[in-house]
Tab-separated table of C-alpha atoms in Angstrom:
chain	number	residue	atom	x	y	z
A	1	UNK	CA	-9.033	-35.849	3.993
A	2	UNK	CA	-12.807	-35.537	3.872
A	3	UNK	CA	-12.720	-32.699	6.406
A	4	UNK	CA	-10.057	-30.876	4.370
A	5	UNK	CA	-12.128	-31.255	1.202
A	6	UNK	CA	-15.226	-29.934	2.980
A	7	UNK	CA	-13.295	-26.906	4.232
A	8	UNK	CA	-12.030	-26.230	0.706
A	9	UNK	CA	-15.531	-26.499	-0.725
A	10	UNK	CA	-16.803	-24.056	1.903
A	11	UNK	CA	-14.500	-21.282	0.687
A	12	UNK	CA	-16.242	-18.743	-1.573
A	13	UNK	CA	-15.379	-18.963	-5.259
A	14	UNK	CA	-12.866	-16.393	-6.429
A	15	UNK	CA	-13.630	-13.992	-9.277
A	16	UNK	CA	-11.834	-14.559	-12.557
A	17	UNK	CA	-8.397	-12.968	-12.750
A	18	UNK	CA	-7.231	-11.554	-16.081
A	19	UNK	CA	-3.709	-11.647	-17.452
A	20	UNK	CA	-2.381	-8.170	-18.280
A	21	UNK	CA	0.610	-7.120	-20.428
A	22	UNK	CA	3.851	-6.386	-18.620
A	23	UNK	CA	3.672	-2.644	-19.337
A	24	UNK	CA	-0.006	-2.300	-18.440
A	25	UNK	CA	0.944	-0.523	-15.164
A	26	UNK	CA	1.993	2.496	-17.224
A	27	UNK	CA	-1.649	2.827	-18.256
A	28	UNK	CA	-2.702	2.644	-14.605
A	29	UNK	CA	-0.396	5.574	-13.867
A	30	UNK	CA	-1.892	7.469	-16.806
A	31	UNK	CA	-5.428	6.783	-15.629
A	32	UNK	CA	-4.491	7.636	-12.054
A	33	UNK	CA	-3.095	10.970	-13.191
A	34	UNK	CA	-6.277	11.590	-15.186
A	35	UNK	CA	-8.410	10.952	-12.093
A	36	UNK	CA	-6.228	13.350	-10.121
A	37	UNK	CA	-6.806	16.040	-12.740
A	38	UNK	CA	-10.542	15.286	-12.865
A	39	UNK	CA	-10.909	15.616	-9.098
A	40	UNK	CA	-7.930	17.669	-7.915
A	41	UNK	CA	-9.389	19.060	-4.685
A	42	UNK	CA	-10.420	15.738	-3.176
A	43	UNK	CA	-7.348	13.894	-4.461
A	44	UNK	CA	-4.845	16.476	-3.248
A	45	UNK	CA	-6.621	16.634	0.107
A	46	UNK	CA	-5.939	12.938	0.613
A	47	UNK	CA	-2.374	13.421	-0.589
A	48	UNK	CA	-1.900	16.287	1.856
A	49	UNK	CA	-3.248	14.184	4.720
A	50	UNK	CA	-0.841	11.362	3.896
A	51	UNK	CA	2.084	13.787	3.638
A	52	UNK	CA	1.111	15.472	6.919
A	53	UNK	CA	0.984	12.129	8.710
A	54	UNK	CA	4.482	11.298	7.463
A	55	UNK	CA	5.793	14.717	8.485
A	56	UNK	CA	4.298	14.428	11.976
A	57	UNK	CA	5.872	11.002	12.404
A	58	UNK	CA	9.222	12.514	11.456
A	59	UNK	CA	8.780	15.595	13.662
A	60	UNK	CA	7.999	13.633	16.808
A	61	UNK	CA	10.719	11.010	16.293
A	62	UNK	CA	13.521	12.983	14.642
A	63	UNK	CA	15.841	12.498	17.606
A	64	UNK	CA	15.427	8.712	17.465
A	65	UNK	CA	16.305	7.502	13.987
A	66	UNK	CA	15.370	3.918	14.841
A	67	UNK	CA	11.784	5.034	15.451
A	68	UNK	CA	11.706	7.141	12.290
A	69	UNK	CA	12.561	4.090	10.218
A	70	UNK	CA	10.114	1.807	11.994
A	71	UNK	CA	7.174	4.236	12.022
A	72	UNK	CA	7.591	5.546	8.490
A	73	UNK	CA	8.082	2.077	7.070
A	74	UNK	CA	5.059	0.879	8.993
A	75	UNK	CA	3.022	3.783	7.680
A	76	UNK	CA	3.716	2.849	4.090
A	77	UNK	CA	2.776	-0.734	4.822
A	78	UNK	CA	-0.744	0.390	5.716
A	79	UNK	CA	-0.846	3.104	3.045
A	80	UNK	CA	-3.188	1.111	0.782
A	81	UNK	CA	-5.788	1.109	3.551
A	82	UNK	CA	-5.429	4.821	4.261
A	83	UNK	CA	-5.911	5.497	0.537
A	84	UNK	CA	-9.347	3.866	0.398
A	85	UNK	CA	-10.922	7.269	-0.157
A	86	UNK	CA	-8.846	7.654	-3.325
A	87	UNK	CA	-10.160	4.332	-4.586
A	88	UNK	CA	-13.698	5.573	-4.024
A	89	UNK	CA	-12.970	8.779	-5.938
A	90	UNK	CA	-11.856	6.736	-8.959
A	91	UNK	CA	-14.863	4.477	-8.542
A	92	UNK	CA	-17.202	7.469	-8.645
A	93	UNK	CA	-15.459	9.009	-11.650
A	94	UNK	CA	-15.700	5.691	-13.505
A	95	UNK	CA	-19.432	5.490	-12.802
A	96	UNK	CA	-20.078	9.102	-13.739
A	97	UNK	CA	-21.060	9.982	-10.174
A	98	UNK	CA	-20.187	13.278	-8.476
A	99	UNK	CA	-17.192	13.181	-6.146
A	100	UNK	CA	-18.304	13.941	-2.596
A	101	UNK	CA	-15.297	14.298	-0.293
A	102	UNK	CA	-17.360	13.540	2.788
A	103	UNK	CA	-18.801	10.394	1.243
A	104	UNK	CA	-15.362	9.117	0.238
A	105	UNK	CA	-14.162	9.276	3.840
A	106	UNK	CA	-16.853	6.814	4.918
A	107	UNK	CA	-16.845	4.633	1.805
A	108	UNK	CA	-15.465	1.750	3.849
A	109	UNK	CA	-18.682	1.689	5.927
A	110	UNK	CA	-20.291	-0.389	3.166
A	111	UNK	CA	-18.126	-3.345	4.148
A	112	UNK	CA	-16.926	-2.137	7.527
A	113	UNK	CA	-16.427	-5.461	9.302
A	114	UNK	CA	-14.272	-6.970	6.567
A	115	UNK	CA	-12.293	-3.768	6.052
A	116	UNK	CA	-11.637	-3.707	9.795
A	117	UNK	CA	-10.468	-7.319	9.687
A	118	UNK	CA	-8.096	-6.518	6.848
A	119	UNK	CA	-6.841	-3.508	8.821
A	120	UNK	CA	-6.037	-5.795	11.747
A	121	UNK	CA	-4.044	-8.061	9.423
A	122	UNK	CA	-2.062	-5.120	8.023
A	123	UNK	CA	-1.533	-3.745	11.520
A	124	UNK	CA	-0.087	-7.095	12.531
A	125	UNK	CA	2.373	-6.952	9.648
A	126	UNK	CA	3.241	-3.345	10.537
A	127	UNK	CA	3.971	-4.266	14.155
A	128	UNK	CA	6.084	-7.213	13.047
A	129	UNK	CA	8.105	-4.934	10.747
A	130	UNK	CA	8.498	-2.262	13.436
A	131	UNK	CA	9.751	-4.902	15.852
A	132	UNK	CA	12.156	-6.289	13.261
A	133	UNK	CA	13.452	-2.795	12.449
A	134	UNK	CA	14.116	-2.003	16.118
A	135	UNK	CA	15.830	-5.361	16.593
A	136	UNK	CA	18.099	-4.756	13.598
A	137	UNK	CA	19.014	-1.307	14.907
A	138	UNK	CA	19.805	-2.748	18.325
A	139	UNK	CA	21.954	-5.487	16.797
A	140	UNK	CA	24.138	-3.011	14.879
A	141	UNK	CA	24.023	0.127	17.033
A	142	UNK	CA	23.383	-1.273	20.501
A	143	UNK	CA	21.474	0.877	22.974
A	144	UNK	CA	22.939	4.143	21.648
A	145	UNK	CA	20.726	5.304	18.816
A	146	UNK	CA	22.560	7.516	16.284
A	147	UNK	CA	21.369	11.016	15.512
A	148	UNK	CA	19.680	11.613	12.178
A	149	UNK	CA	22.743	13.479	10.902
A	150	UNK	CA	25.129	10.724	11.991
A	151	UNK	CA	22.884	8.043	10.515
A	152	UNK	CA	22.790	9.782	7.124
A	153	UNK	CA	26.578	10.197	7.193
A	154	UNK	CA	27.017	6.505	8.033
A	155	UNK	CA	24.697	5.404	5.241
A	156	UNK	CA	26.317	7.647	2.634
A	157	UNK	CA	29.760	6.410	3.689
A	158	UNK	CA	28.584	2.785	3.670
A	159	UNK	CA	29.965	2.572	7.196
A	160	UNK	CA	27.555	-0.120	8.305
A	161	UNK	CA	27.142	-2.032	5.068
A	162	UNK	CA	25.892	-5.072	6.971
A	163	UNK	CA	23.140	-3.004	8.559
A	164	UNK	CA	22.126	-1.527	5.202
A	165	UNK	CA	21.913	-4.967	3.585
A	166	UNK	CA	20.010	-6.620	6.439
A	167	UNK	CA	17.641	-3.703	7.015
A	168	UNK	CA	16.885	-3.192	3.326
A	169	UNK	CA	16.399	-6.894	2.666
A	170	UNK	CA	14.093	-7.323	5.652
A	171	UNK	CA	12.085	-4.244	4.739
A	172	UNK	CA	11.760	-5.433	1.155
A	173	UNK	CA	10.446	-8.800	2.315
A	174	UNK	CA	7.756	-7.174	4.439
A	175	UNK	CA	6.883	-4.765	1.625
A	176	UNK	CA	6.482	-7.641	-0.834
A	177	UNK	CA	4.173	-9.463	1.573
A	178	UNK	CA	1.977	-6.399	2.007
A	179	UNK	CA	2.014	-5.692	-1.718
A	180	UNK	CA	0.838	-9.223	-2.502
A	181	UNK	CA	-1.862	-9.081	0.174
A	182	UNK	CA	-3.202	-5.664	-0.809
A	183	UNK	CA	-2.550	-5.330	-4.559
A	184	UNK	CA	-6.275	-5.541	-5.368
A	185	UNK	CA	-7.856	-6.615	-2.077
A	186	UNK	CA	-8.817	-3.236	-0.616
A	187	UNK	CA	-10.419	-1.902	-3.820
A	188	UNK	CA	-12.242	-5.233	-4.006
A	189	UNK	CA	-13.544	-4.847	-0.435
A	190	UNK	CA	-14.759	-1.376	-1.387
A	191	UNK	CA	-16.368	-2.488	-4.635
A	192	UNK	CA	-17.929	-5.810	-3.637
A	193	UNK	CA	-19.697	-7.350	-0.690
A	194	UNK	CA	-16.976	-9.928	-0.117
A	195	UNK	CA	-15.020	-11.066	2.920
A	196	UNK	CA	-11.412	-10.185	3.699
A	197	UNK	CA	-10.137	-13.724	3.098
A	198	UNK	CA	-11.662	-13.826	-0.387
A	199	UNK	CA	-10.140	-10.425	-1.183
A	200	UNK	CA	-6.713	-11.555	0.028
A	201	UNK	CA	-6.885	-14.819	-1.920
A	202	UNK	CA	-7.878	-12.888	-5.038
A	203	UNK	CA	-4.998	-10.456	-4.547
A	204	UNK	CA	-2.479	-13.277	-4.165
A	205	UNK	CA	-3.880	-14.948	-7.280
A	206	UNK	CA	-3.738	-11.683	-9.225
A	207	UNK	CA	-0.082	-11.187	-8.334
A	208	UNK	CA	0.824	-14.817	-9.067
A	209	UNK	CA	-0.832	-14.708	-12.509
A	210	UNK	CA	0.769	-11.386	-13.434
A	211	UNK	CA	4.240	-11.452	-11.899
A	212	UNK	CA	6.006	-9.391	-14.626
A	213	UNK	CA	3.315	-6.701	-14.707
A	214	UNK	CA	3.014	-6.585	-10.916
A	215	UNK	CA	6.797	-6.289	-10.610
A	216	UNK	CA	6.626	-3.234	-12.878
A	217	UNK	CA	3.698	-1.875	-10.860
A	218	UNK	CA	5.557	-2.361	-7.587
A	219	UNK	CA	8.620	-0.622	-9.007
A	220	UNK	CA	6.512	2.337	-10.161
A	221	UNK	CA	4.948	2.625	-6.708
A	222	UNK	CA	8.419	2.556	-5.130
A	223	UNK	CA	9.710	5.271	-7.478
A	224	UNK	CA	6.723	7.551	-6.858
A	225	UNK	CA	7.019	7.013	-3.113
A	226	UNK	CA	10.739	7.818	-3.139
A	227	UNK	CA	10.073	10.966	-5.157
A	228	UNK	CA	7.665	12.007	-2.435
A	229	UNK	CA	10.165	11.260	0.326
A	230	UNK	CA	13.049	13.044	-1.382
A	231	UNK	CA	11.017	16.267	-1.382
A	232	UNK	CA	10.613	16.043	2.405
A	233	UNK	CA	7.158	14.523	2.005
A	234	UNK	CA	5.745	17.406	-0.054
A	235	UNK	CA	5.824	15.352	-3.239
A	236	UNK	CA	3.557	12.788	-1.600
A	237	UNK	CA	0.723	15.283	-1.987
A	238	UNK	CA	0.799	14.478	-5.714
A	239	UNK	CA	2.414	11.058	-5.990
A	240	UNK	CA	0.230	9.249	-3.459
A	241	UNK	CA	-3.071	10.196	-5.162
A	242	UNK	CA	-1.632	8.951	-8.463
A	243	UNK	CA	-0.719	5.636	-6.819
A	244	UNK	CA	-4.102	5.411	-5.096
A	245	UNK	CA	-6.101	6.088	-8.233
A	246	UNK	CA	-3.801	3.804	-10.201
A	247	UNK	CA	-4.441	0.990	-7.724
A	248	UNK	CA	-8.152	1.213	-8.439
A	249	UNK	CA	-7.479	0.863	-12.164
A	250	UNK	CA	-5.139	-2.065	-11.497
A	251	UNK	CA	-7.990	-3.803	-9.687
A	252	UNK	CA	-10.441	-3.062	-12.503
A	253	UNK	CA	-8.009	-4.307	-15.147
A	254	UNK	CA	-7.128	-7.568	-13.401
A	255	UNK	CA	-10.249	-8.693	-11.533
A	256	UNK	CA	-13.198	-9.556	-13.771
A	257	UNK	CA	-16.601	-7.987	-13.170
A	258	UNK	CA	-18.936	-9.910	-10.900
A	259	UNK	CA	-21.268	-10.553	-13.819
A	260	UNK	CA	-18.382	-12.196	-15.648
A	261	UNK	CA	-17.862	-14.649	-12.802
């Protein structure tokens, strides 16, 4: 008991977490859009990079639908980390600093070790999801992977309703885990000299204290992501910067300033 208490006392204190109204995420989208308009070149460049990565994943795996699902789903699990440059753009705009594209690409250097540790954690979740996705495909389709065309036909016809339910439910569970872990943690690692564990604990606390608002925020992220996917990834050029900038404003709205404790 004494050892457990000592371990608890050794953990760094968490910053104060604010309660936000349920519809506050709409303001984060508005502010994210404003940041996109204030720095269109840098923002759209990041959006284009994200869209290109998705397209390349599709291009090289289009004959193996099971890999398309696993790789694309895994990519969106680590999307918050890839978007760190977008967080830095919003940070610079907020502080009245000029937006330097080159500087935003290395913004994570300020807290490199902890960002790397968080990346390892997200990579672990991504690998777990990829493995689960491949296992689910094997359970329903066996060793013969369907073509993309056949898979779409099967889904639209609800041919494998069991597969759709299991795959969607499993993917949602992994997405919720990543969302809770990264809701404010990566912007916090960028903004403060804190460790990855403190950032994760703060993110979990932020989600727990704002479940209705974070549910709305998660739904908005899902809608914007789907809009990007439905346009064969081209829409991601715009929607992902909005989500990235909005995530910075979510962090600023929920996590109190360091001076405020």
